PDB file of C-alpha atoms and ligand atoms in Angstrom:
ATOM      1  CA  MET A   9     -27.033  82.930  43.616  1.00 41.00           C
ATOM      2  CA  PRO A  10     -24.551  80.340  42.302  1.00 41.00           C
ATOM      3  CA  GLN A  11     -23.847  77.577  44.758  1.00 40.00           C
ATOM      4  CA  GLN A  12     -20.431  77.799  46.266  1.00 41.00           C
ATOM      5  CA  LYS A  13     -18.163  74.872  45.502  1.00 40.00           C
ATOM      6  CA  THR A  14     -16.542  73.205  48.491  1.00 41.00           C
ATOM      7  CA  MET A  15     -12.909  72.811  47.516  1.00 41.00           C
ATOM      8  CA  LEU A  16     -11.206  69.837  49.044  1.00 41.00           C
ATOM      9  CA  SER A  17      -7.513  69.547  49.386  1.00 43.00           C
ATOM     10  CA  TYR A  18      -5.380  66.674  48.130  1.00 48.00           C
ATOM     11  CA  GLU A  19      -5.580  64.353  51.116  1.00 56.00           C
ATOM     12  CA  GLU A  20      -9.079  65.200  52.329  1.00 63.00           C
ATOM     13  CA  SER A  21     -11.801  62.585  52.266  1.00 66.00           C
ATOM     14  CA  PRO A  22     -15.066  63.296  50.413  1.00 63.00           C
ATOM     15  CA  ASP A  23     -17.051  63.063  53.685  1.00 60.00           C
ATOM     16  CA  GLY A  24     -19.602  65.847  53.678  1.00 53.00           C
ATOM     17  CA  VAL A  25     -19.512  66.433  49.919  1.00 52.00           C
ATOM     18  CA  PHE A  26     -22.226  63.836  49.523  1.00 50.00           C
ATOM     19  CA  ASP A  27     -24.995  62.860  51.824  1.00 44.00           C
ATOM     20  CA  SER A  28     -24.505  59.125  51.691  1.00 44.00           C
ATOM     21  CA  SER A  29     -28.001  58.446  53.029  1.00 43.00           C
ATOM     22  CA  GLN A  30     -29.483  59.872  49.832  1.00 42.00           C
ATOM     23  CA  SER A  31     -28.510  57.021  47.550  1.00 45.00           C
ATOM     24  CA  ASN A  32     -31.394  55.008  46.184  1.00 45.00           C
ATOM     25  CA  CYS A  33     -30.278  51.642  45.000  1.00 48.00           C
ATOM     26  CA  SER A  34     -33.350  49.610  45.778  1.00 41.00           C
ATOM     27  CA  LEU A  35     -33.462  48.225  42.256  1.00 37.00           C
ATOM     28  CA  TRP A  36     -29.937  46.997  42.478  1.00 41.00           C
ATOM     29  CA  ASN A  37     -30.677  43.478  43.621  1.00 43.00           C
ATOM     30  CA  SER A  38     -33.887  42.997  41.692  1.00 45.00           C
ATOM     31  CA  SER A  39     -33.666  40.852  38.609  1.00 52.00           C
ATOM     32  CA  ASN A  40     -34.333  42.520  35.300  1.00 54.00           C
ATOM     33  CA  PRO A  41     -37.820  41.472  34.139  1.00 54.00           C
ATOM     34  CA  VAL A  42     -36.840  41.960  30.491  1.00 64.00           C
ATOM     35  CA  LYS A  43     -34.506  39.252  29.267  1.00 80.00           C
ATOM     36  CA  ILE A  44     -31.371  40.785  27.847  1.00 86.00           C
ATOM     37  CA  PRO A  45     -28.644  38.890  26.008  1.00 93.00           C
ATOM     38  CA  LEU A  46     -25.361  37.903  27.585  1.00 94.00           C
ATOM     39  CA  CYS A  47     -22.605  40.425  26.937  1.00 94.00           C
ATOM     40  CA  PRO A  48     -20.043  39.348  24.331  1.00 95.00           C
ATOM     41  CA  ILE A  49     -16.986  37.471  25.662  1.00 93.00           C
ATOM     42  CA  ILE A  50     -14.804  40.387  24.586  1.00 93.00           C
ATOM     43  CA  SER A  51     -16.438  43.759  25.047  1.00 94.00           C
ATOM     44  CA  PRO A  52     -16.623  45.915  21.878  1.00 94.00           C
ATOM     45  CA  PHE A  53     -15.693  48.965  23.984  1.00 94.00           C
ATOM     46  CA  LEU A  54     -12.117  47.906  24.756  1.00 95.00           C
ATOM     47  CA  VAL A  55      -9.475  50.294  23.470  1.00 94.00           C
ATOM     48  CA  GLY A  56      -6.251  48.515  24.520  1.00 95.00           C
ATOM     49  CA  VAL A  57      -3.538  50.676  26.026  1.00 95.00           C
ATOM     50  CA  LYS A  58      -4.800  53.782  27.785  1.00 92.00           C
ATOM     51  CA  THR A  59      -2.128  55.541  29.782  1.00 91.00           C
ATOM     52  CA  PRO A  60      -3.495  56.459  33.222  1.00 94.00           C
ATOM     53  CA  VAL A  61      -3.921  60.167  33.867  1.00 89.00           C
ATOM     54  CA  VAL A  62      -2.414  61.020  37.242  1.00 92.00           C
ATOM     55  CA  ASP A  63      -4.102  64.314  38.063  1.00 88.00           C
ATOM     56  CA  LEU A  64      -3.651  64.749  41.794  1.00 86.00           C
ATOM     57  CA  SER A  65      -5.248  68.190  41.708  1.00 87.00           C
ATOM     58  CA  ILE A  66      -8.612  66.967  40.408  1.00 88.00           C
ATOM     59  CA  GLU A  67     -11.478  67.858  42.792  1.00 88.00           C
ATOM     60  CA  TRP A  68     -13.697  65.210  44.340  1.00 87.00           C
ATOM     61  CA  GLU A  69     -16.797  66.911  42.922  1.00 87.00           C
ATOM     62  CA  ASP A  70     -15.353  66.634  39.443  1.00 88.00           C
ATOM     63  CA  VAL A  71     -14.595  62.942  39.800  1.00 88.00           C
ATOM     64  CA  PHE A  72     -18.113  62.281  41.130  1.00 85.00           C
ATOM     65  CA  ALA A  73     -19.669  64.396  38.381  1.00 85.00           C
ATOM     66  CA  LYS A  74     -17.665  62.731  35.640  1.00 85.00           C
ATOM     67  CA  TYR A  75     -19.021  59.283  36.477  1.00 83.00           C
ATOM     68  CA  ASP A  76     -22.469  60.182  37.690  1.00 77.00           C
ATOM     69  CA  VAL A  77     -23.783  57.156  35.815  1.00 74.00           C
ATOM     70  CA  VAL A  78     -22.396  55.122  38.765  1.00 71.00           C
ATOM     71  CA  ARG A  79     -24.967  55.931  41.389  1.00 67.00           C
ATOM     72  CA  CYS A  80     -25.352  52.924  43.598  1.00 68.00           C
ATOM     73  CA  ASN A  81     -22.412  53.153  45.968  1.00 71.00           C
ATOM     74  CA  GLY A  82     -19.848  52.136  43.434  1.00 74.00           C
ATOM     75  CA  HIS A  83     -22.023  49.598  41.653  1.00 86.00           C
ATOM     76  CA  LEU A  84     -22.664  49.535  37.925  1.00 87.00           C
ATOM     77  CA  LYS A  85     -23.768  46.987  35.385  1.00 89.00           C
ATOM     78  CA  PRO A  86     -24.279  47.250  31.647  1.00 89.00           C
ATOM     79  CA  SER A  87     -27.809  48.194  30.630  1.00 85.00           C
ATOM     80  CA  SER A  88     -27.927  46.525  27.225  1.00 87.00           C
ATOM     81  CA  CYS A  89     -26.561  43.095  28.094  1.00 91.00           C
ATOM     82  CA  GLN A  90     -26.126  40.766  31.011  1.00 93.00           C
ATOM     83  CA  ALA A  91     -22.569  40.848  32.335  1.00 94.00           C
ATOM     84  CA  ARG A  92     -20.713  37.536  32.293  1.00 94.00           C
ATOM     85  CA  GLN A  93     -19.390  37.979  35.816  1.00 95.00           C
ATOM     86  CA  LYS A  94     -20.426  39.854  38.934  1.00 95.00           C
ATOM     87  CA  VAL A  95     -17.239  41.310  40.341  1.00 97.00           C
ATOM     88  CA  ALA A  96     -16.491  42.817  43.762  1.00 97.00           C
ATOM     89  CA  LEU A  97     -13.403  45.006  43.723  1.00 98.00           C
ATOM     90  CA  ILE A  98     -11.958  44.993  47.240  1.00 98.00           C
ATOM     91  CA  VAL A  99      -9.556  47.834  48.034  1.00 98.00           C
ATOM     92  CA  PRO A 100      -7.757  47.810  51.414  1.00 98.00           C
ATOM     93  CA  PHE A 101      -7.417  51.413  52.471  1.00 96.00           C
ATOM     94  CA  ARG A 102      -5.776  53.787  54.906  1.00 93.00           C
ATOM     95  CA  ASP A 103      -5.814  57.527  54.514  1.00 89.00           C
ATOM     96  CA  ARG A 104      -4.676  57.775  50.899  1.00 90.00           C
ATOM     97  CA  TYR A 105      -7.467  59.964  49.526  1.00 92.00           C
ATOM     98  CA  GLY A 106      -5.200  61.548  46.912  1.00 91.00           C
ATOM     99  CA  HIS A 107      -4.531  58.123  45.421  1.00 94.00           C
ATOM    100  CA  LEU A 108      -8.166  57.154  45.781  1.00 95.00           C
ATOM    101  CA  LYS A 109      -9.344  60.037  43.576  1.00 94.00           C
ATOM    102  CA  VAL A 110      -6.876  59.125  40.846  1.00 95.00           C
ATOM    103  CA  PHE A 111      -7.763  55.442  41.194  1.00 96.00           C
ATOM    104  CA  LEU A 112     -11.528  55.987  40.897  1.00 95.00           C
ATOM    105  CA  ASN A 113     -11.060  58.387  38.008  1.00 94.00           C
ATOM    106  CA  HIS A 114      -9.192  55.651  36.149  1.00 95.00           C
ATOM    107  CA  ILE A 115     -10.823  52.411  37.249  1.00 96.00           C
ATOM    108  CA  HIS A 116     -14.513  53.228  36.671  1.00 93.00           C
ATOM    109  CA  PRO A 117     -14.230  53.883  32.915  1.00 92.00           C
ATOM    110  CA  PHE A 118     -11.831  50.907  32.677  1.00 95.00           C
ATOM    111  CA  LEU A 119     -14.382  48.554  34.274  1.00 94.00           C
ATOM    112  CA  MET A 120     -17.277  50.048  32.309  1.00 91.00           C
ATOM    113  CA  ARG A 121     -15.463  49.359  29.047  1.00 93.00           C
ATOM    114  CA  GLN A 122     -15.213  45.707  30.122  1.00 95.00           C
ATOM    115  CA  GLN A 123     -19.024  45.506  30.497  1.00 93.00           C
ATOM    116  CA  LEU A 124     -18.807  44.151  34.012  1.00 94.00           C
ATOM    117  CA  ASP A 125     -21.426  44.020  36.728  1.00 93.00           C
ATOM    118  CA  TYR A 126     -19.142  45.417  39.422  1.00 93.00           C
ATOM    119  CA  LYS A 127     -18.969  47.250  42.700  1.00 94.00           C
ATOM    120  CA  ILE A 128     -16.059  48.894  44.501  1.00 95.00           C
ATOM    121  CA  TYR A 129     -15.559  48.410  48.252  1.00 96.00           C
ATOM    122  CA  LEU A 130     -13.032  50.337  50.280  1.00 97.00           C
ATOM    123  CA  ILE A 131     -12.138  48.623  53.542  1.00 98.00           C
ATOM    124  CA  ASP A 132     -10.461  50.609  56.297  1.00 97.00           C
ATOM    125  CA  LEU A 133      -9.254  49.710  59.798  1.00 97.00           C
ATOM    126  CA  ASP A 134      -9.563  51.619  63.056  1.00 96.00           C
ATOM    127  CA  ASP A 135      -6.795  54.287  63.053  1.00 94.00           C
ATOM    128  CA  ASP A 136      -5.359  52.973  66.322  1.00 94.00           C
ATOM    129  CA  ILE A 137      -4.672  49.544  64.851  1.00 95.00           C
ATOM    130  CA  LEU A 138      -1.680  48.803  62.635  1.00 94.00           C
ATOM    131  CA  PHE A 139      -2.625  48.378  58.963  1.00 95.00           C
ATOM    132  CA  ASN A 140      -3.382  44.746  58.141  1.00 97.00           C
ATOM    133  CA  LYS A 141      -4.026  44.122  54.479  1.00 98.00           C
ATOM    134  CA  GLY A 142      -4.919  40.415  54.686  1.00 98.00           C
ATOM    135  CA  LEU A 143      -7.503  41.073  57.379  1.00 98.00           C
ATOM    136  CA  LEU A 144      -9.061  43.937  55.386  1.00 98.00           C
ATOM    137  CA  LEU A 145      -9.257  41.796  52.254  1.00 98.00           C
ATOM    138  CA  ASN A 146     -11.013  39.083  54.275  1.00 98.00           C
ATOM    139  CA  VAL A 147     -13.510  41.637  55.626  1.00 98.00           C
ATOM    140  CA  GLY A 148     -14.106  42.953  52.094  1.00 98.00           C
ATOM    141  CA  PHE A 149     -14.853  39.430  50.910  1.00 98.00           C
ATOM    142  CA  LEU A 150     -17.253  38.741  53.799  1.00 98.00           C
ATOM    143  CA  GLU A 151     -19.086  42.086  53.676  1.00 98.00           C
ATOM    144  CA  SER A 152     -19.491  42.239  49.892  1.00 97.00           C
ATOM    145  CA  GLY A 153     -20.657  38.624  49.817  1.00 97.00           C
ATOM    146  CA  LYS A 154     -23.489  39.527  52.223  1.00 96.00           C
ATOM    147  CA  GLU A 155     -25.079  41.875  49.705  1.00 93.00           C
ATOM    148  CA  TYR A 156     -24.654  40.256  46.303  1.00 93.00           C
ATOM    149  CA  ASP A 157     -23.879  36.905  44.813  1.00 93.00           C
ATOM    150  CA  TYR A 158     -20.490  37.788  43.340  1.00 96.00           C
ATOM    151  CA  ASP A 159     -18.756  35.400  40.940  1.00 95.00           C
ATOM    152  CA  CYS A 160     -15.399  37.010  41.397  1.00 98.00           C
ATOM    153  CA  TYR A 161     -13.456  38.975  44.013  1.00 98.00           C
ATOM    154  CA  ILE A 162     -10.619  41.189  42.831  1.00 98.00           C
ATOM    155  CA  PHE A 163      -8.219  42.268  45.568  1.00 98.00           C
ATOM    156  CA  HIS A 164      -6.769  45.575  44.441  1.00 98.00           C
ATOM    157  CA  ASP A 165      -4.173  47.991  45.845  1.00 98.00           C
ATOM    158  CA  VAL A 166      -5.304  51.609  45.536  1.00 97.00           C
ATOM    159  CA  ASP A 167      -1.964  52.683  44.047  1.00 97.00           C
ATOM    160  CA  LEU A 168      -2.088  50.384  41.015  1.00 98.00           C
ATOM    161  CA  LEU A 169      -3.625  51.591  37.756  1.00 98.00           C
ATOM    162  CA  PRO A 170      -4.117  49.078  34.939  1.00 98.00           C
ATOM    163  CA  GLU A 171      -2.782  50.415  31.654  1.00 97.00           C
ATOM    164  CA  ASN A 172      -4.493  48.087  29.190  1.00 97.00           C
ATOM    165  CA  ASP A 173      -8.201  47.214  29.240  1.00 96.00           C
ATOM    166  CA  HIS A 174      -7.570  43.829  27.602  1.00 96.00           C
ATOM    167  CA  ASN A 175      -6.480  42.881  31.121  1.00 96.00           C
ATOM    168  CA  LEU A 176      -9.888  41.415  31.918  1.00 96.00           C
ATOM    169  CA  TYR A 177     -11.115  41.785  35.472  1.00 97.00           C
ATOM    170  CA  ARG A 178     -12.732  38.394  35.818  1.00 96.00           C
ATOM    171  CA  CYS A 179     -12.023  35.122  37.572  1.00 97.00           C
ATOM    172  CA  SER A 180     -10.819  31.828  36.146  1.00 95.00           C
ATOM    173  CA  ASP A 181     -10.984  28.249  37.371  1.00 96.00           C
ATOM    174  CA  GLN A 182      -7.775  28.849  39.352  1.00 97.00           C
ATOM    175  CA  PRO A 183      -6.675  31.918  41.382  1.00 98.00           C
ATOM    176  CA  ARG A 184      -5.063  34.542  39.183  1.00 97.00           C
ATOM    177  CA  HIS A 185      -2.345  37.065  39.852  1.00 97.00           C
ATOM    178  CA  MET A 186      -3.031  40.102  37.667  1.00 97.00           C
ATOM    179  CA  SER A 187      -0.470  42.825  38.398  1.00 97.00           C
ATOM    180  CA  VAL A 188       2.291  40.970  36.599  1.00 96.00           C
ATOM    181  CA  ALA A 189       4.094  43.872  34.928  1.00 97.00           C
ATOM    182  CA  VAL A 190       4.336  47.002  37.105  1.00 97.00           C
ATOM    183  CA  ASP A 191       6.308  50.074  35.969  1.00 97.00           C
ATOM    184  CA  LYS A 192       8.059  50.258  39.378  1.00 96.00           C
ATOM    185  CA  PHE A 193       9.625  46.853  38.612  1.00 96.00           C
ATOM    186  CA  ASN A 194      10.421  47.760  34.976  1.00 96.00           C
ATOM    187  CA  TYR A 195       7.396  45.736  33.884  1.00 96.00           C
ATOM    188  CA  LYS A 196       9.012  42.504  35.095  1.00 95.00           C
ATOM    189  CA  LEU A 197       7.842  40.093  37.762  1.00 95.00           C
ATOM    190  CA  PRO A 198       9.946  40.952  40.847  1.00 95.00           C
ATOM    191  CA  TYR A 199       9.929  37.312  42.049  1.00 96.00           C
ATOM    192  CA  VAL A 200       8.139  34.168  40.890  1.00 94.00           C
ATOM    193  CA  SER A 201       5.885  33.629  43.895  1.00 95.00           C
ATOM    194  CA  ILE A 202       4.522  37.186  44.098  1.00 96.00           C
ATOM    195  CA  PHE A 203       0.740  37.333  44.554  1.00 97.00           C
ATOM    196  CA  GLY A 204       0.352  40.935  45.766  1.00 97.00           C
ATOM    197  CA  GLY A 205      -0.965  44.065  44.082  1.00 97.00           C
ATOM    198  CA  VAL A 206      -3.974  42.828  42.138  1.00 98.00           C
ATOM    199  CA  SER A 207      -5.328  39.267  42.271  1.00 98.00           C
ATOM    200  CA  ALA A 208      -8.595  37.548  41.384  1.00 98.00           C
ATOM    201  CA  MET A 209     -10.296  34.657  43.173  1.00 98.00           C
ATOM    202  CA  THR A 210     -13.766  33.127  43.184  1.00 98.00           C
ATOM    203  CA  LYS A 211     -15.743  32.591  46.374  1.00 98.00           C
ATOM    204  CA  ASP A 212     -15.010  28.836  46.318  1.00 98.00           C
ATOM    205  CA  GLN A 213     -11.280  29.413  45.835  1.00 98.00           C
ATOM    206  CA  ILE A 214     -11.201  31.870  48.755  1.00 98.00           C
ATOM    207  CA  LEU A 215     -13.155  29.575  51.064  1.00 98.00           C
ATOM    208  CA  PHE A 216     -11.053  26.568  50.051  1.00 98.00           C
ATOM    209  CA  VAL A 217      -7.869  28.231  51.369  1.00 98.00           C
ATOM    210  CA  ASN A 218      -9.666  30.046  54.231  1.00 98.00           C
ATOM    211  CA  GLY A 219      -8.922  33.464  52.707  1.00 98.00           C
ATOM    212  CA  PHE A 220      -5.900  35.485  53.795  1.00 98.00           C
ATOM    213  CA  SER A 221      -4.127  35.245  57.123  1.00 98.00           C
ATOM    214  CA  ASN A 222      -5.228  37.882  59.666  1.00 98.00           C
ATOM    215  CA  GLN A 223      -1.835  37.847  61.386  1.00 97.00           C
ATOM    216  CA  PHE A 224       0.184  40.145  59.113  1.00 97.00           C
ATOM    217  CA  SER A 225       0.076  43.523  60.899  1.00 96.00           C
ATOM    218  CA  GLY A 226       2.122  46.192  59.153  1.00 94.00           C
ATOM    219  CA  TRP A 227       3.537  46.017  55.644  1.00 95.00           C
ATOM    220  CA  GLY A 228       4.349  42.875  53.675  1.00 96.00           C
ATOM    221  CA  GLY A 229       4.020  39.136  53.574  1.00 97.00           C
ATOM    222  CA  GLU A 230       0.246  38.517  53.562  1.00 98.00           C
ATOM    223  CA  ASP A 231       0.341  37.901  49.805  1.00 98.00           C
ATOM    224  CA  ASP A 232       3.330  35.542  50.105  1.00 98.00           C
ATOM    225  CA  ASP A 233       1.377  33.647  52.747  1.00 98.00           C
ATOM    226  CA  MET A 234      -1.565  33.453  50.321  1.00 98.00           C
ATOM    227  CA  PHE A 235       0.773  32.023  47.687  1.00 98.00           C
ATOM    228  CA  ASN A 236       1.725  29.315  50.209  1.00 98.00           C
ATOM    229  CA  ARG A 237      -1.947  28.670  50.961  1.00 98.00           C
ATOM    230  CA  LEU A 238      -2.630  28.084  47.274  1.00 98.00           C
ATOM    231  CA  LYS A 239       0.343  25.727  46.994  1.00 97.00           C
ATOM    232  CA  PHE A 240      -0.613  23.926  50.223  1.00 98.00           C
ATOM    233  CA  HIS A 241      -4.076  23.271  48.752  1.00 98.00           C
ATOM    234  CA  ASN A 242      -2.608  22.055  45.438  1.00 97.00           C
ATOM    235  CA  MET A 243      -4.045  24.942  43.508  1.00 97.00           C
ATOM    236  CA  THR A 244      -2.368  26.276  40.412  1.00 94.00           C
ATOM    237  CA  LEU A 245      -1.591  29.958  40.323  1.00 95.00           C
ATOM    238  CA  MET A 246      -2.471  31.545  37.014  1.00 95.00           C
ATOM    239  CA  ARG A 247      -0.720  34.655  35.731  1.00 93.00           C
ATOM    240  CA  SER A 248      -2.169  37.112  33.307  1.00 84.00           C
ATOM    241  CA  MET A 249      -0.097  37.702  30.172  1.00 84.00           C
ATOM    242  CA  ASP A 250       2.530  40.311  30.935  1.00 83.00           C
ATOM    243  CA  ASP A 251       1.990  42.311  27.739  1.00 90.00           C
ATOM    244  CA  VAL A 252      -1.579  43.193  28.772  1.00 95.00           C
ATOM    245  CA  SER A 253      -1.212  43.069  32.566  1.00 96.00           C
ATOM    246  CA  THR A 254       0.763  46.264  32.813  1.00 97.00           C
ATOM    247  CA  TYR A 255       0.223  48.705  35.673  1.00 98.00           C
ATOM    248  CA  LYS A 256       1.335  52.127  36.731  1.00 97.00           C
ATOM    249  CA  MET A 257       2.117  52.375  40.441  1.00 97.00           C
ATOM    250  CA  LEU A 258       1.400  55.709  42.145  1.00 95.00           C
ATOM    251  CA  LYS A 259       4.288  57.013  44.192  1.00 90.00           C
ATOM    252  CA  HIS A 260       4.123  56.892  47.971  1.00 84.00           C
ATOM    253  CA  LYS A 261       6.353  56.604  50.997  1.00 82.00           C
ATOM    254  CA  GLN A 262       7.428  53.044  51.761  1.00 82.00           C
ATOM    255  CA  SER A 263       5.367  51.771  54.688  1.00 82.00           C
ATOM    256  CA  HIS A 264       7.091  50.336  57.736  1.00 85.00           C
ATOM    257  CA  PRO A 265       7.667  46.602  57.083  1.00 92.00           C
ATOM    258  CA  ASN A 266       6.456  44.124  59.649  1.00 95.00           C
ATOM    259  CA  PRO A 267       9.644  42.708  61.228  1.00 96.00           C
ATOM    260  CA  LYS A 268       7.826  39.445  62.036  1.00 96.00           C
ATOM    261  CA  ARG A 269       6.653  38.786  58.478  1.00 97.00           C
ATOM    262  CA  PHE A 270       9.274  36.196  57.484  1.00 97.00           C
ATOM    263  CA  LYS A 271       8.657  34.155  60.645  1.00 97.00           C
ATOM    264  CA  LEU A 272       4.902  34.343  60.058  1.00 97.00           C
ATOM    265  CA  ILE A 273       5.331  33.161  56.468  1.00 98.00           C
ATOM    266  CA  LYS A 274       7.479  30.256  57.644  1.00 97.00           C
ATOM    267  CA  THR A 275       4.899  29.035  60.154  1.00 97.00           C
ATOM    268  CA  GLY A 276       1.812  30.055  58.165  1.00 96.00           C
ATOM    269  CA  MET A 277       0.623  26.619  57.099  1.00 97.00           C
ATOM    270  CA  GLU A 278       0.392  25.488  60.738  1.00 97.00           C
ATOM    271  CA  ARG A 279      -2.367  28.079  61.231  1.00 96.00           C
ATOM    272  CA  VAL A 280      -4.159  27.930  57.911  1.00 97.00           C
ATOM    273  CA  LYS A 281      -7.302  26.246  59.266  1.00 95.00           C
ATOM    274  CA  GLN A 282      -7.897  28.630  62.158  1.00 96.00           C
ATOM    275  CA  ASP A 283      -6.490  31.851  60.697  1.00 97.00           C
ATOM    276  CA  GLY A 284      -8.544  33.248  57.854  1.00 98.00           C
ATOM    277  CA  VAL A 285     -12.059  34.210  56.769  1.00 98.00           C
ATOM    278  CA  LYS A 286     -13.817  31.438  58.652  1.00 96.00           C
ATOM    279  CA  ASN A 287     -12.905  32.530  62.166  1.00 90.00           C
ATOM    280  CA  LEU A 288     -12.631  36.285  61.686  1.00 96.00           C
ATOM    281  CA  GLN A 289     -14.300  38.508  64.299  1.00 96.00           C
ATOM    282  CA  TYR A 290     -14.690  42.222  63.675  1.00 98.00           C
ATOM    283  CA  GLU A 291     -17.057  45.071  64.273  1.00 98.00           C
ATOM    284  CA  ILE A 292     -18.181  47.640  61.725  1.00 98.00           C
ATOM    285  CA  LEU A 293     -17.470  51.186  62.919  1.00 97.00           C
ATOM    286  CA  LYS A 294     -18.694  53.070  59.874  1.00 95.00           C
ATOM    287  CA  ARG A 295     -20.339  52.370  56.563  1.00 94.00           C
ATOM    288  CA  ASN A 296     -20.667  55.170  54.016  1.00 90.00           C
ATOM    289  CA  GLU A 297     -22.270  54.760  50.656  1.00 88.00           C
ATOM    290  CA  PHE A 298     -20.597  57.165  48.248  1.00 87.00           C
ATOM    291  CA  PRO A 299     -21.672  57.245  44.606  1.00 85.00           C
ATOM    292  CA  LEU A 300     -18.379  55.790  43.390  1.00 90.00           C
ATOM    293  CA  TYR A 301     -17.624  53.337  46.200  1.00 92.00           C
ATOM    294  CA  THR A 302     -18.829  51.850  49.438  1.00 93.00           C
ATOM    295  CA  TYR A 303     -16.621  52.657  52.427  1.00 95.00           C
ATOM    296  CA  ILE A 304     -16.497  50.292  55.399  1.00 97.00           C
ATOM    297  CA  LYS A 305     -14.386  50.953  58.482  1.00 97.00           C
ATOM    298  CA  ILE A 306     -13.916  48.173  60.994  1.00 98.00           C
ATOM    299  CA  THR A 307     -12.254  47.368  64.271  1.00 98.00           C
ATOM    300  CA  ILE A 308     -11.190  44.057  65.777  1.00 95.00           C
TER     301      ILE A 308
HETATM  302  C1  NGS B 422       7.646  41.722  48.928  1.00 79.72           C
HETATM  303  C2  NGS B 422       6.643  41.584  50.062  1.00 79.72           C
HETATM  304  C3  NGS B 422       5.252  41.436  49.487  1.00 79.72           C
HETATM  305  C4  NGS B 422       4.952  42.612  48.558  1.00 79.72           C
HETATM  306  C5  NGS B 422       6.030  42.688  47.483  1.00 79.72           C
HETATM  307  C6  NGS B 422       5.838  43.846  46.534  1.00 79.72           C
HETATM  308  O1  NGS B 422       8.931  41.890  49.451  1.00 79.72           O
HETATM  309  O2  NGS B 422       4.317  41.403  50.535  1.00 79.72           O
HETATM  310  O3  NGS B 422       7.302  42.814  48.108  1.00 79.72           O
HETATM  311  O4  NGS B 422       5.599  45.005  47.247  1.00 79.72           O
HETATM  312  N1  NGS B 422       6.981  40.388  50.848  1.00 79.72           N
HETATM  313  C7  NGS B 422       7.632  40.458  52.012  1.00 79.72           C
HETATM  314  O5  NGS B 422       7.976  41.494  52.513  1.00 79.72           O
HETATM  315  C8  NGS B 422       7.919  39.154  52.685  1.00 79.72           C
HETATM  316  S1  NGS B 422       5.371  46.375  46.527  1.00 79.72           S
HETATM  317  O6  NGS B 422       6.666  46.905  46.179  1.00 79.72           O
HETATM  318  O7  NGS B 422       4.558  46.149  45.353  1.00 79.72           O
HETATM  319  O8  NGS B 422       4.680  47.224  47.512  1.00 79.72           O
HETATM  320  O9  NGS B 422       3.692  42.441  47.940  1.00 79.72           O
END
C-alpha cells in the first residue's frame, strides 16, 4: 500500500515529519584521512544571478527530499575539496515556517555552489518572551561554537534571499555587512550605518566587541548598536559590493518596534562590557536536529 503523505500547511513546522533522533552524523567532526586539495578561491559552480523562487505552497517533504544530500542537521561540506572556510549560518527565528521553507529551498543550493563547509542553525526564544534578535544571535554563536571550530559566523534574517552567488558567504579581516542592496529598499542602502539583515563576523571579531547587546527586546536597533560597538572598538565595517550583494526580501507584517530602542542605542556603549556574549545566561528548552537545519529553542 502506498505510504500516505502527511500534508503540512503553510505555517506548520516540520515537527513530526522527521524523527530527529535518527540522524547519524558521527563522522561529521572526524578529520578526513585522505588528504584532499583546498577548494579553489572562486568555486567553479557559481552561476551569478539566480532569481529566488518564492513557492510558498511547496511541501516540507519536497524541500527535504530535494536536498537529501544535506543529512547532518543542516551541515554539508564539499566532498572533493577542502572548503576554505567553515561557516555557521545563524538564523534568529520565530514562527515563520512559511518563510523558512522558501529560505532553505534557496539557501542550500546557493551555499553548495560556493563549496562551503557550512551548517544552518535556527535559534528560537520561548514564546512567552518578546522576540530579541541580538540575544538569539549571541546564543547561535555560543551554541554553534561548542560543536565545531567555525571560521565565520553569518547572521542571517530568514526573510532575505541572496540573488547572486558571487556574494560569497565568508568572513574577512573586518566585520562585513552583506545585505547591501535589498529589493525592498530599491537595491539602495537605506542608511549608511545599517548592519542588519545579513552580516559576517569571525569568532575573534565577535568576542572583541562582546557580541550583540541582549537588551533589545522587540523589533529594531540591535544591529545599530552592533554598528556602534564596531566603531567603539575602532573596527572598520566592510560592505560587500552592491552589484553582487542583492537580496529579495520576503513579505511579512511589520513587527512591533521596541519603543525603547533609540534610548538603548544612545546608552549602549556604557554597557558594552557587561552586555553581550560573555555574560549571557540562558537555558536550552529544545534542540531538534532536522536534515536541513538544527533548531534550538531557549529561554532566559
Ligand atoms: C532600522 C532599524 C534597524 C533595522 C533597519 C532595517 O530603522 O534595526 O531599520 O529594517 N533601526 C531602528 O529601528 C533604530 S528592515 O526594514 O530591514 O526590517 O535593521
